[in-house]
PDB file of C-alpha atoms in Angstrom:
ATOM      1  CA  ILE A   5     -24.537  -5.345 -29.288  1.00 83.00           C
ATOM      2  CA  GLU A   6     -22.299  -8.395 -29.257  1.00 89.00           C
ATOM      3  CA  PRO A   7     -18.715  -7.960 -28.056  1.00 92.00           C
ATOM      4  CA  PRO A   8     -16.012  -7.192 -28.840  1.00 93.00           C
ATOM      5  CA  PHE A   9     -16.804  -3.533 -29.512  1.00 94.00           C
ATOM      6  CA  TYR A  10     -15.495  -0.079 -28.662  1.00 94.00           C
ATOM      7  CA  CYS A  11     -17.609   2.317 -26.663  1.00 94.00           C
ATOM      8  CA  TYR A  12     -16.835   6.018 -27.020  1.00 96.00           C
ATOM      9  CA  SER A  13     -17.710   9.109 -24.939  1.00 97.00           C
ATOM     10  CA  THR A  14     -18.312  12.033 -27.246  1.00 97.00           C
ATOM     11  CA  ALA A  15     -18.716  14.351 -24.286  1.00 97.00           C
ATOM     12  CA  LEU A  16     -15.298  13.457 -22.923  1.00 97.00           C
ATOM     13  CA  MET A  17     -13.542  13.907 -26.294  1.00 97.00           C
ATOM     14  CA  VAL A  18     -15.145  17.338 -26.620  1.00 98.00           C
ATOM     15  CA  GLN A  19     -14.176  18.258 -23.120  1.00 97.00           C
ATOM     16  CA  ARG A  20     -10.554  17.248 -23.644  1.00 96.00           C
ATOM     17  CA  TYR A  21     -10.428  19.297 -26.828  1.00 97.00           C
ATOM     18  CA  ARG A  22     -11.956  22.333 -25.125  1.00 97.00           C
ATOM     19  CA  ASP A  23      -9.610  22.030 -22.106  1.00 96.00           C
ATOM     20  CA  LEU A  24      -6.574  22.082 -24.427  1.00 95.00           C
ATOM     21  CA  GLN A  25      -8.001  24.906 -26.434  1.00 95.00           C
ATOM     22  CA  GLU A  26      -8.668  26.943 -23.296  1.00 96.00           C
ATOM     23  CA  ALA A  27      -5.178  26.326 -21.818  1.00 95.00           C
ATOM     24  CA  LEU A  28      -3.506  27.440 -25.062  1.00 94.00           C
ATOM     25  CA  LYS A  29      -5.867  30.316 -25.880  1.00 92.00           C
ATOM     26  CA  LEU A  30      -3.139  32.962 -25.382  1.00 87.00           C
ATOM     27  CA  HIS A  31      -1.400  31.512 -28.448  1.00 86.00           C
ATOM     28  CA  LYS A  32      -4.574  31.142 -30.592  1.00 89.00           C
ATOM     29  CA  PRO A  33      -3.331  27.882 -32.046  1.00 93.00           C
ATOM     30  CA  THR A  34      -4.812  25.601 -34.672  1.00 95.00           C
ATOM     31  CA  ILE A  35      -5.352  22.192 -33.138  1.00 97.00           C
ATOM     32  CA  TYR A  36      -4.767  19.467 -35.694  1.00 98.00           C
ATOM     33  CA  TYR A  37      -6.183  16.173 -34.462  1.00 98.00           C
ATOM     34  CA  ALA A  38      -3.616  13.458 -35.082  1.00 97.00           C
ATOM     35  CA  VAL A  39      -5.756  10.956 -36.962  1.00 97.00           C
ATOM     36  CA  LYS A  40      -3.228   8.108 -36.417  1.00 94.00           C
ATOM     37  CA  ALA A  41      -4.472   8.045 -32.796  1.00 93.00           C
ATOM     38  CA  ASN A  42      -7.896   6.868 -33.899  1.00 95.00           C
ATOM     39  CA  PRO A  43      -9.127   7.071 -37.492  1.00 95.00           C
ATOM     40  CA  ASN A  44     -12.744   6.227 -36.649  1.00 95.00           C
ATOM     41  CA  LEU A  45     -14.924   8.443 -38.909  1.00 97.00           C
ATOM     42  CA  ALA A  46     -17.223   9.395 -36.030  1.00 96.00           C
ATOM     43  CA  VAL A  47     -14.265  10.342 -33.855  1.00 97.00           C
ATOM     44  CA  ILE A  48     -12.852  12.573 -36.605  1.00 98.00           C
ATOM     45  CA  ARG A  49     -16.313  14.126 -37.178  1.00 98.00           C
ATOM     46  CA  THR A  50     -16.503  14.908 -33.443  1.00 98.00           C
ATOM     47  CA  PHE A  51     -13.386  17.025 -33.630  1.00 98.00           C
ATOM     48  CA  SER A  52     -14.442  18.536 -37.012  1.00 98.00           C
ATOM     49  CA  GLN A  53     -17.533  19.817 -35.334  1.00 98.00           C
ATOM     50  CA  GLN A  54     -15.358  21.560 -32.757  1.00 97.00           C
ATOM     51  CA  GLY A  55     -13.460  23.370 -35.490  1.00 97.00           C
ATOM     52  CA  ALA A  56     -10.346  21.226 -35.315  1.00 98.00           C
ATOM     53  CA  GLY A  57      -7.976  20.631 -38.174  1.00 98.00           C
ATOM     54  CA  ALA A  58      -6.227  17.282 -38.790  1.00 98.00           C
ATOM     55  CA  ASP A  59      -2.741  15.824 -38.922  1.00 97.00           C
ATOM     56  CA  VAL A  60      -2.756  13.105 -41.541  1.00 97.00           C
ATOM     57  CA  VAL A  61      -0.050  10.699 -42.763  1.00 95.00           C
ATOM     58  CA  SER A  62      -1.687   9.033 -45.752  1.00 95.00           C
ATOM     59  CA  LEU A  63      -4.172   9.622 -48.544  1.00 95.00           C
ATOM     60  CA  GLY A  64      -6.622   7.408 -46.837  1.00 96.00           C
ATOM     61  CA  GLU A  65      -6.564   9.542 -43.712  1.00 97.00           C
ATOM     62  CA  LEU A  66      -6.907  12.637 -45.795  1.00 97.00           C
ATOM     63  CA  ARG A  67     -10.052  11.240 -47.499  1.00 97.00           C
ATOM     64  CA  ARG A  68     -11.492  10.193 -44.155  1.00 97.00           C
ATOM     65  CA  CYS A  69     -11.060  13.765 -42.828  1.00 98.00           C
ATOM     66  CA  LEU A  70     -12.715  15.220 -45.909  1.00 98.00           C
ATOM     67  CA  ALA A  71     -15.627  12.830 -45.457  1.00 98.00           C
ATOM     68  CA  ALA A  72     -15.852  13.866 -41.768  1.00 98.00           C
ATOM     69  CA  GLY A  73     -16.065  17.563 -42.687  1.00 98.00           C
ATOM     70  CA  ILE A  74     -12.495  18.782 -42.125  1.00 98.00           C
ATOM     71  CA  PRO A  75     -11.477  20.986 -45.079  1.00 98.00           C
ATOM     72  CA  ALA A  76      -8.119  20.297 -46.691  1.00 98.00           C
ATOM     73  CA  ASN A  77      -6.843  23.796 -45.854  1.00 97.00           C
ATOM     74  CA  LYS A  78      -7.041  22.778 -42.144  1.00 98.00           C
ATOM     75  CA  MET A  79      -4.895  19.722 -42.661  1.00 98.00           C
ATOM     76  CA  VAL A  80      -1.203  19.059 -42.176  1.00 97.00           C
ATOM     77  CA  PHE A  81       0.173  16.164 -44.224  1.00 97.00           C
ATOM     78  CA  ALA A  82       3.014  14.517 -42.328  1.00 94.00           C
ATOM     79  CA  GLY A  83       4.793  11.157 -42.480  1.00 89.00           C
ATOM     80  CA  VAL A  84       8.227  10.002 -43.573  1.00 86.00           C
ATOM     81  CA  GLY A  85       7.097   7.916 -46.586  1.00 86.00           C
ATOM     82  CA  LYS A  86       4.853  10.044 -48.774  1.00 92.00           C
ATOM     83  CA  THR A  87       4.437   8.754 -52.300  1.00 95.00           C
ATOM     84  CA  ARG A  88       4.357  11.047 -55.281  1.00 96.00           C
ATOM     85  CA  SER A  89       0.688  10.174 -55.874  1.00 96.00           C
ATOM     86  CA  GLU A  90      -0.099  11.155 -52.243  1.00 96.00           C
ATOM     87  CA  ILE A  91       1.774  14.383 -52.667  1.00 97.00           C
ATOM     88  CA  SER A  92      -0.042  15.132 -55.890  1.00 98.00           C
ATOM     89  CA  GLU A  93      -3.519  14.487 -54.335  1.00 97.00           C
ATOM     90  CA  ALA A  94      -2.661  16.484 -51.260  1.00 97.00           C
ATOM     91  CA  LEU A  95      -1.623  19.459 -53.351  1.00 98.00           C
ATOM     92  CA  LYS A  96      -4.689  19.210 -55.599  1.00 98.00           C
ATOM     93  CA  GLU A  97      -6.947  19.117 -52.502  1.00 98.00           C
ATOM     94  CA  GLY A  98      -5.194  22.207 -51.150  1.00 98.00           C
ATOM     95  CA  VAL A  99      -3.805  20.968 -47.809  1.00 98.00           C
ATOM     96  CA  PHE A 100      -2.450  23.675 -45.562  1.00 97.00           C
ATOM     97  CA  GLN A 101       1.022  22.307 -45.307  1.00 97.00           C
ATOM     98  CA  LEU A 102       3.217  19.296 -46.149  1.00 98.00           C
ATOM     99  CA  ASN A 103       5.620  18.476 -43.372  1.00 96.00           C
ATOM    100  CA  VAL A 104       8.907  17.469 -45.016  1.00 95.00           C
ATOM    101  CA  GLU A 105      11.272  14.901 -43.521  1.00 91.00           C
ATOM    102  CA  SER A 106      14.229  14.982 -45.944  1.00 91.00           C
ATOM    103  CA  GLU A 107      15.910  16.783 -48.810  1.00 91.00           C
ATOM    104  CA  PRO A 108      15.016  14.141 -51.421  1.00 92.00           C
ATOM    105  CA  GLU A 109      11.327  14.585 -50.337  1.00 94.00           C
ATOM    106  CA  LEU A 110      11.643  18.325 -50.922  1.00 95.00           C
ATOM    107  CA  THR A 111      12.888  17.662 -54.421  1.00 95.00           C
ATOM    108  CA  ALA A 112       9.998  15.286 -55.075  1.00 96.00           C
ATOM    109  CA  ILE A 113       7.399  17.742 -53.763  1.00 97.00           C
ATOM    110  CA  ASN A 114       8.886  20.475 -55.985  1.00 98.00           C
ATOM    111  CA  GLU A 115       8.704  18.346 -59.078  1.00 98.00           C
ATOM    112  CA  VAL A 116       5.120  17.282 -58.443  1.00 98.00           C
ATOM    113  CA  ALA A 117       4.057  20.843 -57.603  1.00 98.00           C
ATOM    114  CA  GLU A 118       5.751  22.143 -60.730  1.00 98.00           C
ATOM    115  CA  SER A 119       3.984  19.545 -62.921  1.00 98.00           C
ATOM    116  CA  LEU A 120       0.654  20.748 -61.438  1.00 98.00           C
ATOM    117  CA  GLY A 121       1.445  24.457 -61.796  1.00 98.00           C
ATOM    118  CA  LEU A 122       1.100  24.855 -58.012  1.00 98.00           C
ATOM    119  CA  ILE A 123       3.174  26.235 -55.146  1.00 98.00           C
ATOM    120  CA  ALA A 124       3.477  23.730 -52.285  1.00 98.00           C
ATOM    121  CA  ASN A 125       3.377  25.117 -48.718  1.00 97.00           C
ATOM    122  CA  VAL A 126       5.990  23.168 -46.797  1.00 97.00           C
ATOM    123  CA  GLY A 127       7.082  22.904 -43.157  1.00 97.00           C
ATOM    124  CA  LEU A 128      10.557  21.547 -42.480  1.00 96.00           C
ATOM    125  CA  ARG A 129      10.512  18.953 -39.677  1.00 94.00           C
ATOM    126  CA  VAL A 130      13.616  19.384 -37.658  1.00 93.00           C
ATOM    127  CA  ASN A 131      15.022  16.786 -35.327  1.00 89.00           C
ATOM    128  CA  PRO A 132      16.275  18.594 -32.144  1.00 85.00           C
ATOM    129  CA  ASP A 133      18.039  15.547 -30.618  1.00 71.00           C
ATOM    130  CA  VAL A 134      15.917  15.699 -27.426  1.00 70.00           C
ATOM    131  CA  ASP A 135      15.158  12.624 -25.320  1.00 50.00           C
ATOM    132  CA  ALA A 136      11.383  12.630 -24.747  1.00 46.00           C
ATOM    133  CA  LYS A 137      11.761  10.277 -21.784  1.00 51.00           C
ATOM    134  CA  THR A 138       9.128   7.920 -23.121  1.00 47.00           C
ATOM    135  CA  HIS A 139       9.146   4.362 -24.547  1.00 44.00           C
ATOM    136  CA  ALA A 140      11.818   3.728 -27.120  1.00 49.00           C
ATOM    137  CA  LYS A 141       9.204   2.658 -29.751  1.00 46.00           C
ATOM    138  CA  ILE A 142       7.439   6.040 -29.570  1.00 45.00           C
ATOM    139  CA  THR A 143      10.448   8.330 -29.266  1.00 50.00           C
ATOM    140  CA  THR A 144      10.924  10.463 -32.414  1.00 46.00           C
ATOM    141  CA  GLY A 145      13.190  13.333 -31.554  1.00 39.00           C
ATOM    142  CA  LEU A 146      16.639  11.720 -31.241  1.00 44.00           C
ATOM    143  CA  LYS A 147      19.304  11.863 -33.854  1.00 48.00           C
ATOM    144  CA  GLU A 148      19.190   8.080 -34.305  1.00 48.00           C
ATOM    145  CA  ASN A 149      15.460   8.270 -35.108  1.00 49.00           C
ATOM    146  CA  LYS A 150      14.270   8.284 -38.749  1.00 52.00           C
ATOM    147  CA  PHE A 151      12.206  11.430 -38.314  1.00 58.00           C
ATOM    148  CA  GLY A 152      13.070  14.954 -39.521  1.00 70.00           C
ATOM    149  CA  VAL A 153      16.405  16.483 -40.437  1.00 89.00           C
ATOM    150  CA  ASP A 154      19.175  17.468 -38.095  1.00 89.00           C
ATOM    151  CA  LEU A 155      18.342  20.881 -36.656  1.00 91.00           C
ATOM    152  CA  ASP A 156      21.717  22.236 -37.676  1.00 91.00           C
ATOM    153  CA  ARG A 157      21.027  21.509 -41.349  1.00 92.00           C
ATOM    154  CA  ALA A 158      17.971  23.828 -41.459  1.00 94.00           C
ATOM    155  CA  PRO A 159      19.823  26.912 -42.772  1.00 95.00           C
ATOM    156  CA  TYR A 160      21.376  24.873 -45.658  1.00 95.00           C
ATOM    157  CA  ILE A 161      17.967  23.494 -46.550  1.00 95.00           C
ATOM    158  CA  PHE A 162      16.350  26.874 -46.556  1.00 97.00           C
ATOM    159  CA  GLU A 163      19.188  28.108 -48.880  1.00 96.00           C
ATOM    160  CA  TYR A 164      18.668  25.090 -51.147  1.00 95.00           C
ATOM    161  CA  VAL A 165      14.885  25.750 -51.407  1.00 96.00           C
ATOM    162  CA  ALA A 166      15.353  29.512 -52.003  1.00 95.00           C
ATOM    163  CA  GLY A 167      17.944  28.915 -54.696  1.00 94.00           C
ATOM    164  CA  SER A 168      16.705  25.819 -56.486  1.00 95.00           C
ATOM    165  CA  LEU A 169      13.116  24.837 -55.673  1.00 97.00           C
ATOM    166  CA  LYS A 170      10.802  27.440 -57.181  1.00 96.00           C
ATOM    167  CA  SER A 171       7.547  25.556 -56.667  1.00 98.00           C
ATOM    168  CA  ILE A 172       7.963  25.391 -52.849  1.00 98.00           C
ATOM    169  CA  SER A 173       7.105  27.975 -50.210  1.00 98.00           C
ATOM    170  CA  LEU A 174       9.076  27.186 -47.042  1.00 97.00           C
ATOM    171  CA  LYS A 175       8.134  29.444 -44.101  1.00 97.00           C
ATOM    172  CA  SER A 176       7.541  26.905 -41.348  1.00 97.00           C
ATOM    173  CA  LEU A 177       9.427  24.688 -38.940  1.00 97.00           C
ATOM    174  CA  SER A 178       7.865  21.536 -37.532  1.00 94.00           C
ATOM    175  CA  VAL A 179       8.923  19.414 -34.460  1.00 94.00           C
ATOM    176  CA  HIS A 180       7.563  16.312 -32.809  1.00 91.00           C
ATOM    177  CA  ILE A 181       9.726  14.509 -30.202  1.00 87.00           C
ATOM    178  CA  GLY A 182       7.568  11.563 -29.295  1.00 84.00           C
ATOM    179  CA  SER A 183       4.351  10.259 -27.831  1.00 81.00           C
ATOM    180  CA  GLN A 184       3.024   9.696 -24.264  1.00 86.00           C
ATOM    181  CA  LEU A 185       5.115  12.407 -22.708  1.00 88.00           C
ATOM    182  CA  LEU A 186       4.395  12.744 -18.977  1.00 90.00           C
ATOM    183  CA  ASP A 187       7.426  14.956 -18.210  1.00 89.00           C
ATOM    184  CA  LEU A 188       7.096  18.388 -19.802  1.00 92.00           C
ATOM    185  CA  ALA A 189      10.815  19.285 -19.558  1.00 91.00           C
ATOM    186  CA  PRO A 190      11.687  17.764 -23.033  1.00 90.00           C
ATOM    187  CA  TYR A 191       9.158  20.177 -24.610  1.00 92.00           C
ATOM    188  CA  ARG A 192      10.916  23.125 -23.066  1.00 93.00           C
ATOM    189  CA  THR A 193      14.252  21.958 -24.435  1.00 92.00           C
ATOM    190  CA  ALA A 194      12.891  21.180 -27.918  1.00 92.00           C
ATOM    191  CA  TYR A 195      10.810  24.367 -28.291  1.00 95.00           C
ATOM    192  CA  ARG A 196      13.725  26.501 -27.098  1.00 94.00           C
ATOM    193  CA  LYS A 197      15.894  24.945 -29.818  1.00 94.00           C
ATOM    194  CA  VAL A 198      13.198  25.627 -32.406  1.00 95.00           C
ATOM    195  CA  ALA A 199      12.933  29.262 -31.190  1.00 96.00           C
ATOM    196  CA  GLU A 200      16.671  29.733 -31.497  1.00 95.00           C
ATOM    197  CA  MET A 201      16.711  28.297 -35.010  1.00 95.00           C
ATOM    198  CA  THR A 202      13.697  30.518 -35.965  1.00 97.00           C
ATOM    199  CA  LEU A 203      15.643  33.637 -34.922  1.00 97.00           C
ATOM    200  CA  HIS A 204      18.765  32.399 -36.685  1.00 96.00           C
ATOM    201  CA  LEU A 205      16.902  31.739 -39.922  1.00 97.00           C
ATOM    202  CA  ARG A 206      15.335  35.176 -39.773  1.00 98.00           C
ATOM    203  CA  SER A 207      18.797  36.753 -39.236  1.00 97.00           C
ATOM    204  CA  LEU A 208      19.770  35.094 -42.496  1.00 97.00           C
ATOM    205  CA  GLY A 209      16.850  36.707 -44.305  1.00 97.00           C
ATOM    206  CA  PHE A 210      14.355  33.847 -44.275  1.00 97.00           C
ATOM    207  CA  GLU A 211      10.767  34.366 -43.317  1.00 97.00           C
ATOM    208  CA  ILE A 212       9.322  32.016 -40.634  1.00 97.00           C
ATOM    209  CA  ASP A 213       5.623  32.677 -39.960  1.00 96.00           C
ATOM    210  CA  HIS A 214       4.383  29.307 -38.709  1.00 97.00           C
ATOM    211  CA  LEU A 215       5.571  26.743 -36.122  1.00 97.00           C
ATOM    212  CA  ASP A 216       4.083  23.234 -35.977  1.00 96.00           C
ATOM    213  CA  LEU A 217       4.863  22.117 -32.388  1.00 95.00           C
ATOM    214  CA  GLY A 218       3.628  18.555 -32.769  1.00 93.00           C
ATOM    215  CA  GLY A 219       1.807  16.553 -30.108  1.00 92.00           C
ATOM    216  CA  GLY A 220       2.717  13.790 -27.704  1.00 89.00           C
ATOM    217  CA  LEU A 221       1.021  14.891 -24.465  1.00 92.00           C
ATOM    218  CA  GLY A 222       0.587  11.817 -22.362  1.00 89.00           C
ATOM    219  CA  ILE A 223      -2.252  10.501 -20.250  1.00 89.00           C
ATOM    220  CA  SER A 224      -2.412   8.496 -17.020  1.00 86.00           C
ATOM    221  CA  TYR A 225      -2.894   4.752 -17.633  1.00 83.00           C
ATOM    222  CA  ASN A 226      -1.839   3.480 -14.218  1.00 79.00           C
ATOM    223  CA  GLU A 227      -2.217   6.397 -11.752  1.00 78.00           C
ATOM    224  CA  GLU A 228       0.830   8.237 -13.247  1.00 80.00           C
ATOM    225  CA  LYS A 229       0.674  12.013 -12.912  1.00 86.00           C
ATOM    226  CA  ALA A 230      -0.701  13.412 -16.194  1.00 88.00           C
ATOM    227  CA  PRO A 231       0.832  16.591 -17.680  1.00 88.00           C
ATOM    228  CA  ASP A 232      -0.634  19.918 -16.457  1.00 94.00           C
ATOM    229  CA  LEU A 233      -2.058  21.879 -19.384  1.00 95.00           C
ATOM    230  CA  ASN A 234      -1.346  25.273 -17.793  1.00 94.00           C
ATOM    231  CA  SER A 235       2.275  24.290 -17.240  1.00 95.00           C
ATOM    232  CA  PHE A 236       2.482  23.220 -20.901  1.00 95.00           C
ATOM    233  CA  SER A 237       1.058  26.554 -21.989  1.00 95.00           C
ATOM    234  CA  GLU A 238       3.665  28.404 -19.859  1.00 95.00           C
ATOM    235  CA  ILE A 239       6.389  26.408 -21.634  1.00 95.00           C
ATOM    236  CA  VAL A 240       5.014  27.342 -25.023  1.00 96.00           C
ATOM    237  CA  ASN A 241       4.722  31.009 -24.063  1.00 94.00           C
ATOM    238  CA  GLY A 242       8.224  31.123 -22.519  1.00 95.00           C
ATOM    239  CA  THR A 243       9.912  29.556 -25.600  1.00 96.00           C
ATOM    240  CA  VAL A 244       8.089  30.519 -28.738  1.00 95.00           C
ATOM    241  CA  GLY A 245       5.425  32.951 -27.466  1.00 93.00           C
ATOM    242  CA  ASP A 246       7.202  36.136 -28.543  1.00 94.00           C
ATOM    243  CA  LEU A 247       8.171  35.057 -32.099  1.00 95.00           C
ATOM    244  CA  GLY A 248       4.942  36.310 -33.700  1.00 94.00           C
ATOM    245  CA  CYS A 249       4.360  33.032 -35.461  1.00 96.00           C
ATOM    246  CA  ARG A 250       1.074  31.173 -36.039  1.00 95.00           C
ATOM    247  CA  ILE A 251       1.247  28.063 -33.925  1.00 96.00           C
ATOM    248  CA  GLY A 252      -0.165  24.556 -34.483  1.00 96.00           C
ATOM    249  CA  PHE A 253      -0.403  21.503 -32.268  1.00 96.00           C
ATOM    250  CA  GLU A 254      -1.101  17.851 -33.190  1.00 96.00           C
ATOM    251  CA  PRO A 255      -2.632  16.063 -30.147  1.00 95.00           C
ATOM    252  CA  GLY A 256      -3.958  12.570 -30.649  1.00 95.00           C
ATOM    253  CA  ARG A 257      -3.824  10.198 -27.712  1.00 93.00           C
ATOM    254  CA  TYR A 258      -4.455  13.105 -25.257  1.00 95.00           C
ATOM    255  CA  LEU A 259      -7.815  13.789 -26.954  1.00 96.00           C
ATOM    256  CA  VAL A 260      -9.184  10.277 -27.450  1.00 96.00           C
ATOM    257  CA  ALA A 261      -7.507   7.645 -25.236  1.00 92.00           C
ATOM    258  CA  LYS A 262      -9.493   8.419 -22.117  1.00 91.00           C
ATOM    259  CA  SER A 263     -12.677   8.532 -24.107  1.00 94.00           C
ATOM    260  CA  VAL A 264     -12.900   4.914 -25.245  1.00 92.00           C
ATOM    261  CA  ILE A 265     -13.168   1.438 -23.706  1.00 92.00           C
ATOM    262  CA  ILE A 266     -13.204  -1.968 -25.332  1.00 93.00           C
ATOM    263  CA  ILE A 267     -15.909  -4.372 -24.272  1.00 95.00           C
ATOM    264  CA  THR A 268     -14.773  -8.035 -24.480  1.00 95.00           C
ATOM    265  CA  LYS A 269     -16.260 -11.332 -23.283  1.00 95.00           C
ATOM    266  CA  ILE A 270     -14.314 -14.131 -21.537  1.00 95.00           C
ATOM    267  CA  LEU A 271     -14.676 -17.285 -23.614  1.00 96.00           C
ATOM    268  CA  THR A 272     -12.778 -19.752 -21.459  1.00 96.00           C
ATOM    269  CA  SER A 273      -9.679 -20.108 -19.269  1.00 95.00           C
ATOM    270  CA  LYS A 274      -6.505 -22.258 -19.443  1.00 95.00           C
ATOM    271  CA  ILE A 275      -3.428 -22.804 -17.336  1.00 96.00           C
ATOM    272  CA  ASN A 276       0.040 -22.766 -18.827  1.00 94.00           C
ATOM    273  CA  GLY A 277       3.149 -22.868 -16.660  1.00 92.00           C
ATOM    274  CA  GLY A 278       1.061 -22.283 -13.537  1.00 93.00           C
ATOM    275  CA  ILE A 279      -0.467 -19.104 -14.925  1.00 94.00           C
ATOM    276  CA  ASN A 280      -4.219 -18.879 -15.311  1.00 94.00           C
ATOM    277  CA  PHE A 281      -5.005 -17.233 -18.686  1.00 92.00           C
ATOM    278  CA  LEU A 282      -8.423 -15.864 -19.489  1.00 92.00           C
ATOM    279  CA  ILE A 283      -9.253 -16.234 -23.224  1.00 94.00           C
ATOM    280  CA  THR A 284     -11.405 -13.397 -24.530  1.00 94.00           C
ATOM    281  CA  ASP A 285     -13.062 -12.563 -27.872  1.00 94.00           C
ATOM    282  CA  ALA A 286     -10.744  -9.571 -28.280  1.00 92.00           C
ATOM    283  CA  GLY A 287      -6.996  -9.789 -28.933  1.00 89.00           C
ATOM    284  CA  MET A 288      -3.996  -8.171 -30.580  1.00 88.00           C
ATOM    285  CA  GLN A 289      -6.143  -7.250 -33.589  1.00 88.00           C
ATOM    286  CA  THR A 290      -8.368  -4.991 -31.411  1.00 89.00           C
ATOM    287  CA  LEU A 291      -5.746  -3.769 -28.886  1.00 87.00           C
ATOM    288  CA  ILE A 292      -2.136  -4.158 -29.955  1.00 85.00           C
ATOM    289  CA  ARG A 293      -0.397  -1.793 -27.572  1.00 81.00           C
ATOM    290  CA  PRO A 294       0.138  -4.124 -24.572  1.00 82.00           C
ATOM    291  CA  ALA A 295       1.733  -6.776 -26.786  1.00 82.00           C
ATOM    292  CA  MET A 296       3.732  -4.292 -28.899  1.00 82.00           C
ATOM    293  CA  TYR A 297       5.360  -2.190 -26.208  1.00 75.00           C
ATOM    294  CA  GLN A 298       4.261  -3.264 -22.729  1.00 78.00           C
ATOM    295  CA  ALA A 299       1.533  -0.582 -22.474  1.00 79.00           C
ATOM    296  CA  ILE A 300      -0.725  -0.897 -19.397  1.00 81.00           C
ATOM    297  CA  HIS A 301      -4.489  -0.921 -19.787  1.00 83.00           C
ATOM    298  CA  ARG A 302      -6.657  -1.276 -16.750  1.00 85.00           C
ATOM    299  CA  VAL A 303      -9.160  -4.170 -16.827  1.00 88.00           C
ATOM    300  CA  GLU A 304     -12.495  -4.122 -14.979  1.00 90.00           C
ATOM    301  CA  ALA A 305     -15.019  -6.888 -14.639  1.00 91.00           C
ATOM    302  CA  LEU A 306     -18.519  -5.657 -15.585  1.00 86.00           C
ATOM    303  CA  ASN A 307     -20.386  -8.453 -13.774  1.00 78.00           C
TER     304      ASN A 307
END
């Protein structure tokens, strides 16, 4: 095989999935592989064979998952910018849940569902205003971020749906505060806020039977201490474990990033400004993260 190419370890991906499943077994969660982490069809199929669901953010990702063997009723359709055609296709396919990011999106989903004669299962993504202590470009749980709705608005939105949107079933809260989290404390803060809102909504007469707790577990790139899965499970149990809700998680990077390397060949070298640059046959088009937000990837010479 000529470089550049990616080399995957199926065994390691399966082991990571099973480790997470074992650590969270007390909660009997559904693990939705976050396809945005790596949409390779063989990777998706690997998790499909383990019984995983999928977290998708586009019609293309949904179709990839169907092709890889994940049924639509084990998919969560997320993303801020869903088009009406995507909403329509997702509903026709029978996705488990659409995670909603705004009130206008709720209205659009209701209109599409009504036109199809369907009821759309929806999860309201709430923004808990929690600092995930990760890179600014992959933080999603602060008020200034575009994701979700302010947590305090949840009761008003549930009232709006109950009173005006007859083609929507809203019984779920969703939260995702960022990616590459190495410190577990933000999870505790966010999940506690979600638990408090769940109890408040129930006190108002609304049914909450499902919590989508997102993903974001980090990995060690440069000898950082990786999150302990048992500690993460204890946080889940201590915050939302006694609510009697079905629970879902959306890991991506945690499952795949340690399982793949890119093989690239040095073509030549050049010196600019006293720095010796090695020019390879791989670049930003094959590994954008270092250039995009200073991510560290270890380099090893093979010969």
